[in-house]
mmCIF file of C-alpha atoms in Angstrom:
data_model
loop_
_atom_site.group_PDB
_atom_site.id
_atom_site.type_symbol
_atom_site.label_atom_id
_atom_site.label_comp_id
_atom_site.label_asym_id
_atom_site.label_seq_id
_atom_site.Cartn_x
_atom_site.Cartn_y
_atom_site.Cartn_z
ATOM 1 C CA UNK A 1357 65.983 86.915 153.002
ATOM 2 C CA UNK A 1358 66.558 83.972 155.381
ATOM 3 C CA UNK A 1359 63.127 82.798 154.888
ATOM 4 C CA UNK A 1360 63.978 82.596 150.833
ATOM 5 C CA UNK A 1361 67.252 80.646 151.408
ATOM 6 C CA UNK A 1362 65.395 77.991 153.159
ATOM 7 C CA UNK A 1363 62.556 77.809 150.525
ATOM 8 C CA UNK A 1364 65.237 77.853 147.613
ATOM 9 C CA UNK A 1365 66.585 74.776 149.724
ATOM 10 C CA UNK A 1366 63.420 72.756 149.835
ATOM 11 C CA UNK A 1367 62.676 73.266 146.486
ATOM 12 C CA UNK A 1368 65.667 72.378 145.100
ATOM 13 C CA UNK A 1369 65.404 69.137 146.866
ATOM 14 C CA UNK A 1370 61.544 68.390 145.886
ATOM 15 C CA UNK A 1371 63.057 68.776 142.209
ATOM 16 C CA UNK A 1372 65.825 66.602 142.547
ATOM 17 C CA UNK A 1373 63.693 63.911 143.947
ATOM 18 C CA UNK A 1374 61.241 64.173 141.025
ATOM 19 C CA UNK A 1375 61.174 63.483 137.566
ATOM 20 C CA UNK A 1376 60.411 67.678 136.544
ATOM 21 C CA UNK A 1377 63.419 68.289 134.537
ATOM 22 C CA UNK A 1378 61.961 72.886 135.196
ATOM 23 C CA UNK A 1379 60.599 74.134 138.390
ATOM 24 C CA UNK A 1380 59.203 77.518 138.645
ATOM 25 C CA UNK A 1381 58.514 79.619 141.868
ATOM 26 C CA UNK A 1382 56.917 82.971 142.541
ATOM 27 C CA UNK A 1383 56.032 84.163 145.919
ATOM 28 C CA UNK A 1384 55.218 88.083 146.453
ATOM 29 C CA UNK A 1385 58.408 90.085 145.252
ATOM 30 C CA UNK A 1386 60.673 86.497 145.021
ATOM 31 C CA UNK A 1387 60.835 84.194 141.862
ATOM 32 C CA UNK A 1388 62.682 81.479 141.134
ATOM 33 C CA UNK A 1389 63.458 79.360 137.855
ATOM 34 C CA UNK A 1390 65.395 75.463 138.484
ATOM 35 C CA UNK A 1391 66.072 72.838 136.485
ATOM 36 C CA UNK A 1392 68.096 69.874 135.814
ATOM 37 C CA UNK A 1393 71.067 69.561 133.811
ATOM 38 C CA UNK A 1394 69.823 67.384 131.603
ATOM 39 C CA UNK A 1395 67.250 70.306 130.823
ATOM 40 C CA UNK A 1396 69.794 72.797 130.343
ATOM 41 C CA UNK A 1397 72.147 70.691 128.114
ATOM 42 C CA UNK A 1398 68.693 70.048 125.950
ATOM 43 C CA UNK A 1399 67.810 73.667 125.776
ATOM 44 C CA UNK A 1400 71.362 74.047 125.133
ATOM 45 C CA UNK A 1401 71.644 72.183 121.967
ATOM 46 C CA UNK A 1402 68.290 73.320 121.008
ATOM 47 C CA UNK A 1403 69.768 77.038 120.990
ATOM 48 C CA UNK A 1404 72.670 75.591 119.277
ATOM 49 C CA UNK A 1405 70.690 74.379 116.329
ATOM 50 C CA UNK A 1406 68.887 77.354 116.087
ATOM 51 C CA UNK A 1407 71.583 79.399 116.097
ATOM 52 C CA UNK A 1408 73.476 77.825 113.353
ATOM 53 C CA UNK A 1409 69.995 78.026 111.117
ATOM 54 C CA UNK A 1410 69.814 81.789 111.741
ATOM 55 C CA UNK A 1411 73.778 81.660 110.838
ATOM 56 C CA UNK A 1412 73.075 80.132 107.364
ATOM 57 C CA UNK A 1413 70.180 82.502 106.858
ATOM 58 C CA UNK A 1414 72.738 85.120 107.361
ATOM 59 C CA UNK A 1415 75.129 83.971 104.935
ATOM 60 C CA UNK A 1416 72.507 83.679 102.253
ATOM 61 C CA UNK A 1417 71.420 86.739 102.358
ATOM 62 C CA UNK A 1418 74.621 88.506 102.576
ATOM 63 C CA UNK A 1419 75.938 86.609 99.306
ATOM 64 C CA UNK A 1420 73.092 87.946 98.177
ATOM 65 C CA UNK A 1421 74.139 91.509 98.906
ATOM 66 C CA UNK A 1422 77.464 90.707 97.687
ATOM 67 C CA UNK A 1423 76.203 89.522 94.433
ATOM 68 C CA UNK A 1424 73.853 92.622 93.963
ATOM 69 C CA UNK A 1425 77.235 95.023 94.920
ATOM 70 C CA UNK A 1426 78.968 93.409 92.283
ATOM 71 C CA UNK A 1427 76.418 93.796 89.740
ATOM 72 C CA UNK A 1428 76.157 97.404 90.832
ATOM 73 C CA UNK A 1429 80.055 97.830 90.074
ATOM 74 C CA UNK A 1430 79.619 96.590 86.825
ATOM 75 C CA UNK A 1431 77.194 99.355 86.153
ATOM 76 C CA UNK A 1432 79.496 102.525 87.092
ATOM 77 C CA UNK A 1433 77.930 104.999 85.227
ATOM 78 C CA UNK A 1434 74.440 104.450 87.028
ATOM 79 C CA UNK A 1435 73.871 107.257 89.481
ATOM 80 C CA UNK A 1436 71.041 107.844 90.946
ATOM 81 C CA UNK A 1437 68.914 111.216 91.277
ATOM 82 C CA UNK A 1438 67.169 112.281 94.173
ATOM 83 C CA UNK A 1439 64.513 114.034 95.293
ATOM 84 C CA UNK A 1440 65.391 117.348 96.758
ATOM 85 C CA UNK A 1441 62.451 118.063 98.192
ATOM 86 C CA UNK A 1442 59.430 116.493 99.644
ATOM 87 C CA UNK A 1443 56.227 116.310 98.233
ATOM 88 C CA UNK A 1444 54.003 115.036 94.860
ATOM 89 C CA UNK A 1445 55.708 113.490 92.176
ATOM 90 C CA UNK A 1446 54.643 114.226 88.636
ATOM 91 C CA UNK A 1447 55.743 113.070 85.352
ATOM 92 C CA UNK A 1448 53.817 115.430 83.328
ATOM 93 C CA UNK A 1449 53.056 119.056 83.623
ATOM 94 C CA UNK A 1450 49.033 117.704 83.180
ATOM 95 C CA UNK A 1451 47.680 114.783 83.509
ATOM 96 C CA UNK A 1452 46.455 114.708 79.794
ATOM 97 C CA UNK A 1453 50.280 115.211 78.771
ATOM 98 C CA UNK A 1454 52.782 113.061 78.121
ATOM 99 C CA UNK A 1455 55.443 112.231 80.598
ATOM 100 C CA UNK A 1456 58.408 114.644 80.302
ATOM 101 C CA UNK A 1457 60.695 112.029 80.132
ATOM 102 C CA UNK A 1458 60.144 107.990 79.200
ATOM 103 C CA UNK A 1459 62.630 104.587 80.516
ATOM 104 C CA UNK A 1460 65.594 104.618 77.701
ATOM 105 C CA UNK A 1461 65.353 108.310 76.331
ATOM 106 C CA UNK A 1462 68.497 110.231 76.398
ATOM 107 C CA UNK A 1463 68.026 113.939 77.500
ATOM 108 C CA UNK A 1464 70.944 116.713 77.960
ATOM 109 C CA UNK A 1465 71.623 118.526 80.870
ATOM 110 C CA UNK A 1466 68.944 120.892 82.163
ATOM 111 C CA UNK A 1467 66.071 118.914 80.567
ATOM 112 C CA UNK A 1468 63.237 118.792 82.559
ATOM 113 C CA UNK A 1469 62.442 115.384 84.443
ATOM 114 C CA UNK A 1470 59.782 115.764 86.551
ATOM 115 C CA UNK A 1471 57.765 117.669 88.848
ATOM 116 C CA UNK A 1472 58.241 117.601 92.636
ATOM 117 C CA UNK A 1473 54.644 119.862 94.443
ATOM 118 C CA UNK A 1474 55.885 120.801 97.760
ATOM 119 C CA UNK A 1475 53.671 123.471 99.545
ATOM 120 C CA UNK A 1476 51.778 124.797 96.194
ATOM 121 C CA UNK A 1477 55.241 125.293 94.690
ATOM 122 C CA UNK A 1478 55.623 123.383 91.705
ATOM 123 C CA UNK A 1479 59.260 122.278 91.705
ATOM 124 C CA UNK A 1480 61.028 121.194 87.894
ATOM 125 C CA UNK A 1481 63.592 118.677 88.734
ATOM 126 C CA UNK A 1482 66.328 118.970 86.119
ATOM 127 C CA UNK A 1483 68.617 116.627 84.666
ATOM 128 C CA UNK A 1484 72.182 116.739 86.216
ATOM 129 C CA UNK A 1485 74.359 116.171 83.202
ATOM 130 C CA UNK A 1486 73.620 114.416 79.905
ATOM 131 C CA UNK A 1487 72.044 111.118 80.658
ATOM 132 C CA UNK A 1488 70.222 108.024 79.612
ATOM 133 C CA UNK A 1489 66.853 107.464 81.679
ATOM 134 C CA UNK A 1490 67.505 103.506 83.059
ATOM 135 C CA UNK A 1491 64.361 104.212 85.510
ATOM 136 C CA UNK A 1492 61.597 105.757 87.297
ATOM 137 C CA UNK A 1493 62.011 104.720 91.203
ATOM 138 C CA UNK A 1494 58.444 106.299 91.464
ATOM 139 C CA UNK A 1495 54.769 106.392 90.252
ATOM 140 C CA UNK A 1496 53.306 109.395 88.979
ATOM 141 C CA UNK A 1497 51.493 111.199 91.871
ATOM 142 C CA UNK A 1498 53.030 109.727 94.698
ATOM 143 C CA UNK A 1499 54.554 111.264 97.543
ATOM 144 C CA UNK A 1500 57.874 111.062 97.776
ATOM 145 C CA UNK A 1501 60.280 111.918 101.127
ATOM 146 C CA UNK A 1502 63.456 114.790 101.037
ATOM 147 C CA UNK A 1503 66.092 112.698 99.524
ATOM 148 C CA UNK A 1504 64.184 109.651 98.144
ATOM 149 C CA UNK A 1505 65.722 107.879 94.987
ATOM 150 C CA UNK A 1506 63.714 108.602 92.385
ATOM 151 C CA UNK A 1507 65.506 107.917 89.385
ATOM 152 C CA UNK A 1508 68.099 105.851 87.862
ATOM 153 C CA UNK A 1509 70.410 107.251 85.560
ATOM 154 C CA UNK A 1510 73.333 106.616 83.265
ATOM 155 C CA UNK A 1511 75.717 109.408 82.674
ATOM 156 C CA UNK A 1512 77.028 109.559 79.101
#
């Protein structure tokens, strides 16, 4: 340990005497990092700057989620349906048929919305209540996670 102190010495003094403003050591298990203040008060402000960019990034984007909140508010029927399973979406029952249900149709309670294929088991997802479609969160045939918003919709 001794042996360190006495190096940490010596090097402190080769970097005062120079014009490095950083001096890094490693020996075996030991490593150092020194530098002037003048370095540190750079870095410093540096760090500073950067940190106030990253603040004002911050802010922008979380007006932005305040805006989108508010717009969300205005919309308080909106709910959206999820998917209670995982597995294949479908909008038809073939893929020569028409969707079962199309953005802006109204449907009544128990109508069926889509398909959800989970394990060979074809699964009709229903509607809730009487509703307005607003829209689709998902293409036909894609896969879609338990719980997965899959469509918008505005209770009447």
């Amino acid at each position: 340990m001794e042996k360190y102190l006495e190096i940490t010495e010596k090097l402190i003094k080769s970097l005062e005497d120079s014009s490095l403003d950083v001096l890094e050591f490693k020996l075996d298990n030991f490593s150092l990092k020194i530098g002037k203040n003048s370095f540190f008060e750079n870095n410093l402000q540096e760090s500073v700057k950067e940190n106030n960019k990253n603040f004002e990034a911050k802010k922008v984007i979380n007006d932005a989620k305040v805006e989108k909140k508010e717009i969300v508010k205005e919309e308080k029927n909106i709910k959206i349906l999820k998917a209670p399973v995982l597995g294949v979406f479908y909008s038809s029952k073939s893929p020569e048929a028409d969707p079962f249900v199309k953005i802006g149709d109204k449907v009544k309670k128990g109508s069926t919305l889509c398909i959800i294929e989970a394990m060979k088991m074809m699964n009709e997802i229903k509607a809730p209540y009487d509703c307005r479609i607003v829209d689709c969160l998902v293409s036909n045939e894609d896969f879609v996670e338990y719980d997965a918003e899959i469509f918008k919709l505005e209770q009447l």
